[in-house]
Structure formats: structure tokens, C-alpha cells
Amino acid sequence: MKELVILSGKGGTGKTSLTASFASLAPDAVLADCDVDAANLHLLLRPDVQSREAFHAGREAHVKSAVCCGCGRCAAACRFDAMSMTGPNETAEVDPLGCEGCGVCAFVCPTGAIGFSDRMAGDVMISDTRRGPMAHARLVPGSDNSGKLVAHVRQAARRLAEQRACTLVLIDGPPGLACPTMAALTGCAHALIVIEPTMSGLHDLDRVLALTGHFSVPTSVCVNKWDIDAAKSVAIERNARAAGAYFAGRIRYDRGVTEAQMRAETAVEAGVPSAADIRAVWGRMAERLAVESVNG
Amino acid sequence: MKIVFTLQGDGRDGLVDRRFGRADTFLIYNSETDERQLVANAAVDAAMGAGLKAAENIVALGAVALVTGECGVKALHALHRAGVKVYSTDSATFEDALEELRQGSLREAQPA
């Protein structure tokens, strides 16, 4: 089983649109939505949730009000203003959204009134979609994506692939280059970087290529909306090749993609003009990954 | 000398985990006695900074070398500074990676 991760360096360049279209073209792929901060693959693929498991990350403080002496040292020490003396009988009370779980309140508390519990951060889900099985997650408000959560979603996707004898896992990666991105990238068979022809796109390309290069993950690059700036598209193609990446093609700017998405259809399903470009990019990816492809 | 290898799952299948910070299991190999010991990677569930925490644990174990798939930028720096050599392997199994190490054919990762 092989994992293909789709990255961009910044959000909004077309990772999810492309991943969803690839799912239409790869007959036995499992999908993994690892962009958990702004998970949106489910909007396109309308998953039917089969199972869910609670995900815990970090800790949050709890006050035993019967033990609290009401001295207020915790409220004074908390850098996140998460502790106030508004509990019963002017005891300490935690604002769970403000609490970062750092533990300073328990450290300064003279009566040992503060304890910690694991914070419930969201659910990791296994679903069926019209384009195959999918692993994804939903965070509770105020929680954020992490390397740990991405590692969980990836593991769930790999298990799904083994159970259903799928040969490919398509990972919709997180934006940026930080911890969640590295957790999505390490150990993948291949990375595809989706870049827009803009100044920030040119800059992001260098940074993502440095990261995939560091982890020795073979990398391909495609330009999305190439015709909004042909000169920058040429520069991206040149820089990608100079860095040793494979250039997988250009996808044209196409309002039809947005219109299709408003109907919860992928570009390939809707057969909009740019679907031809996406098919060509996928064909090259399938060839490089040596996986099966359909004309679906 | 202790050499740490990163393995998948509980490590009993001897399959190399290409990740370092979020590898499931560390195999601690003693090159003098040929002894092998499996320990769970305590950093695997870190929300952030799993690589650096794992590096700290490797140093605490007193290992002289680490054999893994790829190790992140910060962890690589930390291990390098602590005098732990980091080797990248493409081998699927611990036995193959060990053989590569013995033959001196593993690539040593250097911080940029």
C-alpha cells in the first residue's frame, strides 16, 4: 500500500479539490483528510460515518471547590486569564476555552485543589463515500490540528486500506510546514505539491520542496490556475525541476470547479473544462506511483 | 554500544518504521552482546514536537547511533549536537538495516 500526500505550503491552492477529483479517478483508494483545522473533503464527498472514536489532546484544569481556599494565586499566575474567582463561595473557576493546560495553577495552589484531565479534542471518523472509504476528523471548537491528530487519521486510513485491500491512500495534507504537515509527510511514497502562480506560491514552493527533500520523499509539482500568470507558471516549473522534482502538469483556471463544488461535485464528476487537466496530472501520478487508474 | 532502530507496531515483526518522532517502537540493539530490547516510543502521542522529545529519549538511553527512515530537521540537529549518529535506511526490516549498518553502507544524515 502506498501513501500519496497532497501539500501546498499555504491554504486555498486547490489541495482538497484535487484530492477529491483524484478519488474519482483512483479505483481503490482510501482517502485521509489530514487538513483537520479546516476539514472540507467531507463537504464534497458527503461521508456516511461508520464509526467514530474520541480523540484526546492536551490537558485542562479542574478545581475541587471544596478544597479551594479562595486565595486567588492561580488567577494571578495564569497567563491565559483562564482562572477567575467566580466559583461557589468565590472559589476558582476554569474557563475551558482559555486553559492551555500548562499547570502553573496547580503549581502555585497552596491546598492542592487543582487537578488535570485529558482534554477531549474531537472525533476521528471512518466513513464510506461514493468515491471510497475515508478517514477524517472533526475538532471541537477551540481545539486545533496537531501532529498527533494527523498521525491518528493516517493510521486509521492505513488500517482501512489493509481491511479493504486498497493499494493507495490519498492524503489531503494540512497547509503550512509545521508539525501537522510533517506528520502527514513522513514515510509517504510520494508528495504532490499544488502551487498557484503567485509570488507567495513561488516562495512556498521552495519551502515545501526543502521539507520534502529533507525527508527524502519523491516529489511532484503541479500548477493550479496556471493561466492567471503564465510567466510565474514557467518559473514554478523551472524551479521545481531545478530542485529535482517531477513536473506533473498545469491545471487551467476554471470557474466551473467552484460551480461544481456548490453542487457538491468534484471537477472530474462534473466534467468541467479543467477536468481534462486534472486527469492528465492524475495519469502522470498514477504512472509514478505504479497504481491503477480509471477513466471514471 | 547501543544503537536504536525505529520499528512499526509493537516491533515484533521487525518492520522498520520510516518515521522517527512518531515511530511506534524503538529497538535498542547492543552491538557487544547482540541483545535486542523493544521499548514503546514515549513521544508518539505528543501533540507537538514529537521528534525533539524522541531525540531526548534516545540521548537518555545512551545510544551512540539511530537508524530510521528520515529524521526531522530539529531532531537531527539535537541528536547531532548530542553526538548521536543518525543513519537513514531504505530497508524494510530491522535485520536488513542491521546488515547494512555492519557493512557500513548506510547513509549518515547531516544537519543542513
Short mmCIF file of C-alpha atoms in Angstrom, two decimals:
data_model
loop_
_atom_site.label_atom_id
_atom_site.label_comp_id
_atom_site.label_asym_id
_atom_site.label_seq_id
_atom_site.Cartn_x
_atom_site.Cartn_y
_atom_site.Cartn_z
CA MET A 1 0.00 0.00 0.00
CA LYS A 2 1.30 3.45 -0.93
CA GLU A 3 0.53 6.85 0.51
CA LEU A 4 0.35 9.96 -1.70
CA VAL A 5 0.23 13.23 0.24
CA ILE A 6 -1.03 16.42 -1.40
CA LEU A 7 0.63 19.56 0.01
CA SER A 8 0.73 23.24 -0.85
CA GLY A 9 2.62 25.35 1.65
CA LYS A 10 -0.41 27.55 2.10
CA GLY A 11 -4.14 27.02 2.21
CA GLY A 12 -6.57 27.54 -0.64
CA THR A 13 -4.45 26.45 -3.60
CA GLY A 14 -6.67 23.51 -4.56
CA LYS A 15 -5.42 20.56 -2.47
CA THR A 16 -8.86 19.34 -1.50
CA SER A 17 -10.45 19.92 -4.91
CA LEU A 18 -7.63 17.94 -6.48
CA THR A 19 -7.68 15.16 -3.87
CA ALA A 20 -11.44 14.71 -4.34
CA SER A 21 -11.05 14.59 -8.12
CA PHE A 22 -8.22 12.06 -7.78
CA ALA A 23 -10.57 9.93 -5.68
CA SER A 24 -12.88 9.82 -8.72
CA LEU A 25 -10.03 8.50 -10.83
CA ALA A 26 -8.37 6.04 -8.45
CA PRO A 27 -10.50 2.88 -8.28
CA ASP A 28 -9.30 1.55 -4.95
CA ALA A 29 -8.00 4.45 -2.90
CA VAL A 30 -8.68 5.28 0.73
CA LEU A 31 -8.98 8.99 1.49
CA ALA A 32 -7.45 10.67 4.52
CA ASP A 33 -8.43 14.26 5.31
CA CYS A 34 -5.45 15.43 7.35
CA ASP A 35 -6.31 19.13 6.99
CA VAL A 36 -8.27 18.88 10.21
CA ASP A 37 -8.29 22.60 11.10
CA ALA A 38 -10.35 23.30 8.02
CA ALA A 39 -11.56 19.85 7.07
CA ASN A 40 -13.61 20.17 3.91
CA LEU A 41 -13.28 16.94 1.93
CA HIS A 42 -16.50 15.82 3.64
CA LEU A 43 -18.39 18.72 2.07
CA LEU A 44 -17.64 17.32 -1.38
CA LEU A 45 -17.87 13.63 -0.63
CA ARG A 46 -20.69 13.59 1.94
CA PRO A 47 -19.41 10.73 4.04
CA ASP A 48 -21.66 8.18 5.68
CA VAL A 49 -19.99 7.80 9.09
CA GLN A 50 -19.42 4.15 10.03
CA SER A 51 -17.53 4.58 13.28
CA ARG A 52 -16.09 7.31 15.46
CA GLU A 53 -13.59 7.40 18.25
CA ALA A 54 -12.94 10.26 20.70
CA PHE A 55 -9.59 11.96 20.35
CA HIS A 56 -7.84 13.49 23.35
CA ALA A 57 -5.09 16.09 23.17
CA GLY A 58 -3.59 18.22 25.91
CA ARG A 59 -4.98 18.68 29.40
CA GLU A 60 -7.32 21.04 31.14
CA ALA A 61 -7.50 22.18 34.75
CA HIS A 62 -10.31 21.26 37.15
CA VAL A 63 -10.90 22.91 40.53
CA LYS A 64 -12.15 20.94 43.53
CA SER A 65 -14.14 23.80 45.01
CA ALA A 66 -14.46 22.08 48.41
CA VAL A 67 -10.63 22.14 48.73
CA CYS A 68 -10.06 25.61 47.20
CA CYS A 69 -9.27 28.28 49.84
CA GLY A 70 -10.14 31.15 47.51
CA CYS A 71 -6.71 32.80 47.74
CA GLY A 72 -6.62 33.72 44.04
CA ARG A 73 -2.96 32.82 43.44
CA CYS A 74 -3.93 30.67 40.48
CA ALA A 75 -5.88 33.51 38.85
CA ALA A 76 -2.90 35.85 39.34
CA ALA A 77 -0.43 33.33 37.90
CA CYS A 78 -2.44 32.23 34.85
CA ARG A 79 -1.05 33.87 31.71
CA PHE A 80 -4.13 32.97 29.71
CA ASP A 81 -6.67 34.61 32.04
CA ALA A 82 -8.37 31.24 32.23
CA MET A 83 -8.82 31.26 36.01
CA SER A 84 -11.26 33.52 37.82
CA MET A 85 -12.59 33.58 41.38
CA THR A 86 -16.19 33.13 40.28
CA GLY A 87 -16.88 29.60 41.53
CA PRO A 88 -19.09 28.70 44.52
CA ASN A 89 -18.13 30.83 47.57
CA GLU A 90 -15.65 32.82 45.47
CA THR A 91 -13.53 29.80 44.71
CA ALA A 92 -11.50 29.42 41.50
CA GLU A 93 -13.23 28.55 38.25
CA VAL A 94 -11.65 27.44 34.95
CA ASP A 95 -12.59 28.84 31.55
CA PRO A 96 -12.01 25.69 29.48
CA LEU A 97 -11.54 27.67 26.23
CA GLY A 98 -8.80 29.79 27.83
CA CYS A 99 -6.98 26.96 29.61
CA GLU A 100 -3.80 25.80 27.84
CA GLY A 101 -3.13 23.03 30.35
CA CYS A 102 0.26 24.46 31.35
CA GLY A 103 -0.16 23.53 35.02
CA VAL A 104 1.01 26.77 36.65
CA CYS A 105 -2.24 26.98 38.67
CA ALA A 106 -1.65 23.58 40.26
CA PHE A 107 1.97 24.59 40.92
CA VAL A 108 1.06 27.74 42.87
CA CYS A 109 -2.06 26.33 44.60
CA PRO A 110 -1.37 26.03 48.36
CA THR A 111 -4.15 23.49 49.01
CA GLY A 112 -3.79 21.11 46.07
CA ALA A 113 -7.26 21.96 44.83
CA ILE A 114 -6.42 21.77 41.13
CA GLY A 115 -6.24 18.61 39.08
CA PHE A 116 -5.91 17.89 35.36
CA SER A 117 -7.74 15.66 32.95
CA ASP A 118 -7.16 14.84 29.29
CA ARG A 119 -8.96 17.26 27.06
CA MET A 120 -11.44 15.82 24.59
CA ALA A 121 -10.40 17.49 21.33
CA GLY A 122 -12.67 15.85 18.77
CA ASP A 123 -13.53 12.65 16.93
CA VAL A 124 -11.63 10.55 14.42
CA MET A 125 -14.10 9.00 12.00
CA ILE A 126 -14.20 6.18 9.48
CA SER A 127 -16.73 6.72 6.70
CA ASP A 128 -17.91 5.45 3.36
CA THR A 129 -18.22 7.88 0.47
CA ARG A 130 -19.34 7.44 -3.12
CA ARG A 131 -15.64 7.57 -4.02
CA GLY A 132 -14.38 5.06 -1.49
CA PRO A 133 -13.64 4.79 2.21
CA MET A 134 -12.38 7.82 4.09
CA ALA A 135 -10.70 8.60 7.42
CA HIS A 136 -11.28 12.08 8.77
CA ALA A 137 -11.70 14.05 11.98
CA ARG A 138 -13.81 16.76 13.49
CA LEU A 139 -12.45 19.06 16.18
CA VAL A 140 -14.47 20.64 18.97
CA PRO A 141 -14.45 24.48 18.83
CA GLY A 142 -11.21 25.91 20.20
CA SER A 143 -9.13 22.80 19.52
CA ASP A 144 -6.54 22.78 16.81
CA ASN A 145 -4.87 20.32 14.48
CA SER A 146 -1.70 18.64 15.66
CA GLY A 147 0.87 16.14 14.53
CA LYS A 148 -0.72 13.68 16.91
CA LEU A 149 -4.15 14.01 15.31
CA VAL A 150 -2.74 13.74 11.78
CA ALA A 151 -0.85 10.60 12.83
CA HIS A 152 -4.16 9.16 14.13
CA VAL A 153 -6.07 9.92 10.93
CA ARG A 154 -3.27 8.43 8.82
CA GLN A 155 -3.19 5.31 10.94
CA ALA A 156 -6.97 4.93 10.62
CA ALA A 157 -6.65 5.31 6.83
CA ARG A 158 -3.87 2.73 6.62
CA ARG A 159 -5.91 0.25 8.66
CA LEU A 160 -8.88 0.86 6.35
CA ALA A 161 -6.68 0.24 3.32
CA GLU A 162 -5.48 -3.05 4.77
CA GLN A 163 -9.00 -4.19 5.65
CA ARG A 164 -10.37 -3.40 2.20
CA ALA A 165 -7.26 -4.44 0.28
CA CYS A 166 -6.77 -0.94 -1.16
CA THR A 167 -3.41 -0.15 -2.74
CA LEU A 168 -3.40 3.61 -2.31
CA VAL A 169 -4.05 6.16 0.45
CA LEU A 170 -4.71 9.70 -0.80
CA ILE A 171 -3.83 12.19 1.94
CA ASP A 172 -5.29 15.69 1.79
CA GLY A 173 -2.47 17.41 3.67
CA PRO A 174 -2.54 20.35 6.05
CA PRO A 175 -1.36 23.78 4.86
CA GLY A 176 1.91 25.22 6.11
CA LEU A 177 5.11 23.42 7.01
CA ALA A 178 4.70 22.82 10.72
CA CYS A 179 4.15 19.77 12.89
CA PRO A 180 0.88 18.55 11.26
CA THR A 181 2.44 18.79 7.79
CA MET A 182 5.47 16.77 8.83
CA ALA A 183 3.22 14.16 10.45
CA ALA A 184 1.33 13.92 7.13
CA LEU A 185 4.51 13.69 5.05
CA THR A 186 6.94 11.35 6.82
CA GLY A 187 7.09 7.90 5.31
CA CYS A 188 4.83 8.70 2.32
CA ALA A 189 5.71 7.11 -1.02
CA HIS A 190 5.22 10.39 -2.85
CA ALA A 191 4.25 14.03 -2.34
CA LEU A 192 2.36 16.20 -4.82
CA ILE A 193 2.67 19.95 -4.29
CA VAL A 194 -0.15 22.13 -5.64
CA ILE A 195 1.05 25.66 -6.29
CA GLU A 196 -0.64 28.78 -7.64
CA PRO A 197 1.37 31.05 -9.93
CA THR A 198 1.80 33.93 -7.47
CA MET A 199 4.76 35.41 -5.57
CA SER A 200 3.70 33.61 -2.42
CA GLY A 201 3.29 30.42 -4.44
CA LEU A 202 6.87 30.69 -5.74
CA HIS A 203 8.14 31.23 -2.21
CA ASP A 204 6.01 28.42 -0.74
CA LEU A 205 7.26 26.04 -3.41
CA ASP A 206 10.87 26.48 -2.28
CA ARG A 207 9.93 25.90 1.33
CA VAL A 208 7.80 22.78 0.73
CA LEU A 209 10.46 21.35 -1.60
CA ALA A 210 13.07 21.87 1.14
CA LEU A 211 10.86 19.90 3.53
CA THR A 212 10.06 17.01 1.17
CA GLY A 213 13.75 16.97 0.21
CA HIS A 214 14.80 16.75 3.85
CA PHE A 215 12.51 13.75 4.36
CA SER A 216 13.65 12.24 1.02
CA VAL A 217 10.07 11.87 -0.19
CA PRO A 218 9.96 11.81 -4.02
CA THR A 219 8.04 14.90 -5.04
CA SER A 220 5.94 16.12 -7.95
CA VAL A 221 4.68 19.64 -8.56
CA CYS A 222 1.61 20.89 -10.41
CA VAL A 223 0.44 24.45 -11.03
CA ASN A 224 -3.20 25.25 -10.37
CA LYS A 225 -4.83 28.15 -12.28
CA TRP A 226 -1.67 28.38 -14.37
CA ASP A 227 -3.19 30.81 -16.89
CA ILE A 228 -3.69 33.60 -14.35
CA ASP A 229 0.07 34.25 -14.65
CA ALA A 230 1.84 32.27 -17.35
CA ALA A 231 5.27 33.76 -16.58
CA LYS A 232 5.14 32.68 -12.94
CA SER A 233 3.89 29.25 -14.00
CA VAL A 234 7.00 28.89 -16.13
CA ALA A 235 9.16 29.97 -13.17
CA ILE A 236 7.46 27.39 -10.91
CA GLU A 237 8.02 24.66 -13.46
CA ARG A 238 11.67 25.65 -13.81
CA ASN A 239 12.27 25.88 -10.03
CA ALA A 240 10.56 22.55 -9.43
CA ARG A 241 12.75 20.80 -12.00
CA ALA A 242 15.89 22.54 -10.71
CA ALA A 243 15.15 21.14 -7.25
CA GLY A 244 14.86 17.63 -8.67
CA ALA A 245 11.06 17.40 -8.51
CA TYR A 246 8.93 15.95 -11.30
CA PHE A 247 6.66 18.45 -13.02
CA ALA A 248 3.21 16.83 -13.20
CA GLY A 249 1.40 19.47 -15.22
CA ARG A 250 -0.74 22.59 -15.37
CA ILE A 251 -4.39 22.97 -14.45
CA ARG A 252 -6.28 25.88 -16.00
CA TYR A 253 -8.33 28.46 -14.12
CA ASP A 254 -11.93 27.29 -14.30
CA ARG A 255 -14.97 28.81 -12.63
CA GLY A 256 -16.70 25.53 -13.33
CA VAL A 257 -14.80 23.98 -10.41
CA THR A 258 -16.46 26.33 -7.93
CA GLU A 259 -19.85 25.82 -9.54
CA ALA A 260 -19.41 22.06 -9.34
CA GLN A 261 -18.39 22.31 -5.71
CA MET A 262 -21.51 24.29 -4.90
CA ARG A 263 -23.40 21.22 -6.12
CA ALA A 264 -21.06 19.02 -4.01
CA GLU A 265 -19.48 17.54 -7.14
CA THR A 266 -15.80 17.14 -7.90
CA ALA A 267 -14.40 18.76 -11.03
CA VAL A 268 -13.96 15.36 -12.65
CA GLU A 269 -17.52 14.26 -11.80
CA ALA A 270 -18.92 17.49 -13.22
CA GLY A 271 -16.78 17.18 -16.37
CA VAL A 272 -15.83 20.87 -16.32
CA PRO A 273 -13.08 22.00 -18.77
CA SER A 274 -10.23 21.76 -16.23
CA ALA A 275 -11.14 18.12 -15.55
CA ALA A 276 -9.06 17.26 -18.63
CA ASP A 277 -6.00 18.85 -16.98
CA ILE A 278 -6.69 17.08 -13.69
CA ARG A 279 -6.97 13.74 -15.50
CA ALA A 280 -3.61 14.37 -17.15
CA VAL A 281 -1.97 15.21 -13.81
CA TRP A 282 -3.52 12.13 -12.22
CA GLY A 283 -2.40 9.92 -15.09
CA ARG A 284 1.19 11.01 -14.51
CA MET A 285 0.86 10.49 -10.74
CA ALA A 286 -0.60 7.01 -11.22
CA GLU A 287 2.28 6.18 -13.52
CA ARG A 288 4.85 7.39 -10.99
CA LEU A 289 3.14 5.56 -8.15
CA ALA A 290 2.56 2.49 -10.34
CA VAL A 291 -1.05 2.26 -9.21
CA GLU A 292 -4.20 1.54 -11.14
CA SER A 293 -6.16 4.32 -12.73
CA VAL A 294 -9.57 4.52 -14.38
CA ASN A 295 -11.05 6.97 -16.81
CA GLY A 296 -14.09 7.37 -14.47
CA MET B 1 27.32 0.20 22.14
CA LYS B 2 23.61 0.87 21.96
CA ILE B 3 22.05 1.52 18.57
CA VAL B 4 18.36 2.41 18.27
CA PHE B 5 16.20 1.29 15.32
CA THR B 6 12.65 2.57 14.73
CA LEU B 7 10.05 -0.17 14.20
CA GLN B 8 6.36 -0.39 13.34
CA GLY B 9 3.68 -1.59 15.74
CA ASP B 10 4.97 -3.46 18.79
CA GLY B 11 8.16 -4.22 16.87
CA ARG B 12 7.82 -8.00 16.88
CA ASP B 13 7.51 -8.21 13.09
CA GLY B 14 10.86 -6.42 12.82
CA LEU B 15 9.49 -3.96 10.24
CA VAL B 16 11.25 -0.59 10.04
CA ASP B 17 9.10 2.48 10.75
CA ARG B 18 10.28 5.22 8.38
CA ARG B 19 9.16 7.89 10.84
CA PHE B 20 11.32 8.87 13.78
CA GLY B 21 9.35 11.05 16.24
CA ARG B 22 6.11 9.17 15.63
CA ALA B 23 7.60 5.72 15.19
CA ASP B 24 5.69 3.18 17.27
CA THR B 25 8.58 1.31 18.83
CA PHE B 26 12.32 1.64 19.46
CA LEU B 27 14.50 -1.45 19.21
CA ILE B 28 17.62 -1.00 21.31
CA TYR B 29 20.39 -3.14 19.88
CA ASN B 30 23.52 -3.83 21.91
CA SER B 31 26.39 -4.39 19.48
CA GLU B 32 28.61 -6.11 22.06
CA THR B 33 26.11 -8.71 23.29
CA ASP B 34 23.83 -8.86 20.20
CA GLU B 35 20.98 -8.27 22.68
CA ARG B 36 17.74 -6.67 21.40
CA GLN B 37 15.21 -4.86 23.54
CA LEU B 38 11.89 -3.36 22.43
CA VAL B 39 10.53 -0.23 24.09
CA ALA B 40 7.47 1.81 23.14
CA ASN B 41 8.31 5.30 21.85
CA ALA B 42 7.02 7.54 24.63
CA ALA B 43 6.91 10.57 22.29
CA VAL B 44 4.45 9.04 19.81
CA ASP B 45 1.42 10.74 21.38
CA ALA B 46 2.96 14.19 21.82
CA ALA B 47 0.64 16.82 20.36
CA MET B 48 3.63 18.77 19.04
CA GLY B 49 7.40 18.31 18.98
CA ALA B 50 7.37 14.50 18.90
CA GLY B 51 10.74 14.46 17.12
CA LEU B 52 12.52 16.53 19.77
CA LYS B 53 11.02 14.50 22.63
CA ALA B 54 12.02 11.26 20.95
CA ALA B 55 15.54 12.67 20.43
CA GLU B 56 15.74 13.48 24.14
CA ASN B 57 14.76 9.89 24.95
CA ILE B 58 17.36 8.48 22.55
CA VAL B 59 20.07 10.55 24.24
CA ALA B 60 18.84 9.47 27.69
CA LEU B 61 19.13 5.83 26.61
CA GLY B 62 22.82 6.42 26.00
CA ALA B 63 22.59 5.37 22.34
CA VAL B 64 25.51 6.18 20.03
CA ALA B 65 23.51 5.84 16.83
CA LEU B 66 19.97 5.90 15.45
CA VAL B 67 18.79 4.02 12.35
CA THR B 68 15.48 5.24 10.92
CA GLY B 69 13.85 6.29 7.66
CA GLU B 70 14.07 10.04 7.94
CA CYS B 71 14.51 12.28 10.95
CA GLY B 72 13.17 15.86 11.04
CA VAL B 73 15.31 19.00 10.93
CA LYS B 74 15.17 19.89 14.63
CA ALA B 75 15.58 16.34 15.94
CA LEU B 76 18.52 15.82 13.59
CA HIS B 77 20.23 18.95 14.95
CA ALA B 78 19.61 17.89 18.55
CA LEU B 79 20.96 14.37 18.01
CA HIS B 80 23.96 15.68 16.12
CA ARG B 81 24.82 18.07 18.96
CA ALA B 82 24.45 15.23 21.46
CA GLY B 83 26.91 13.14 19.44
CA VAL B 84 24.37 10.56 18.25
CA LYS B 85 24.92 9.49 14.64
CA VAL B 86 21.76 9.32 12.54
CA TYR B 87 21.56 6.82 9.67
CA SER B 88 18.81 6.68 7.03
CA THR B 89 17.80 3.29 5.73
CA ASP B 90 15.52 2.14 2.91
CA SER B 91 15.45 -1.41 4.26
CA ALA B 92 12.06 -2.83 5.16
CA THR B 93 13.29 -4.95 8.07
CA PHE B 94 15.47 -4.48 11.12
CA GLU B 95 17.68 -7.43 10.12
CA ASP B 96 18.41 -5.90 6.70
CA ALA B 97 19.08 -2.46 8.22
CA LEU B 98 21.44 -4.03 10.77
CA GLU B 99 23.30 -5.82 7.99
CA GLU B 100 23.62 -2.53 6.09
CA LEU B 101 24.94 -0.86 9.23
CA ARG B 102 27.52 -3.63 9.74
CA GLN B 103 28.68 -3.30 6.14
CA GLY B 104 28.91 0.46 6.51
CA SER B 105 26.59 1.07 3.58
CA LEU B 106 24.06 3.27 5.43
CA ARG B 107 23.88 6.98 4.62
CA GLU B 108 24.63 9.22 7.56
CA ALA B 109 22.19 12.15 7.75
CA GLN B 110 23.88 15.51 8.39
CA PRO B 111 22.11 18.64 9.57
CA ALA B 112 21.93 21.33 6.90
#
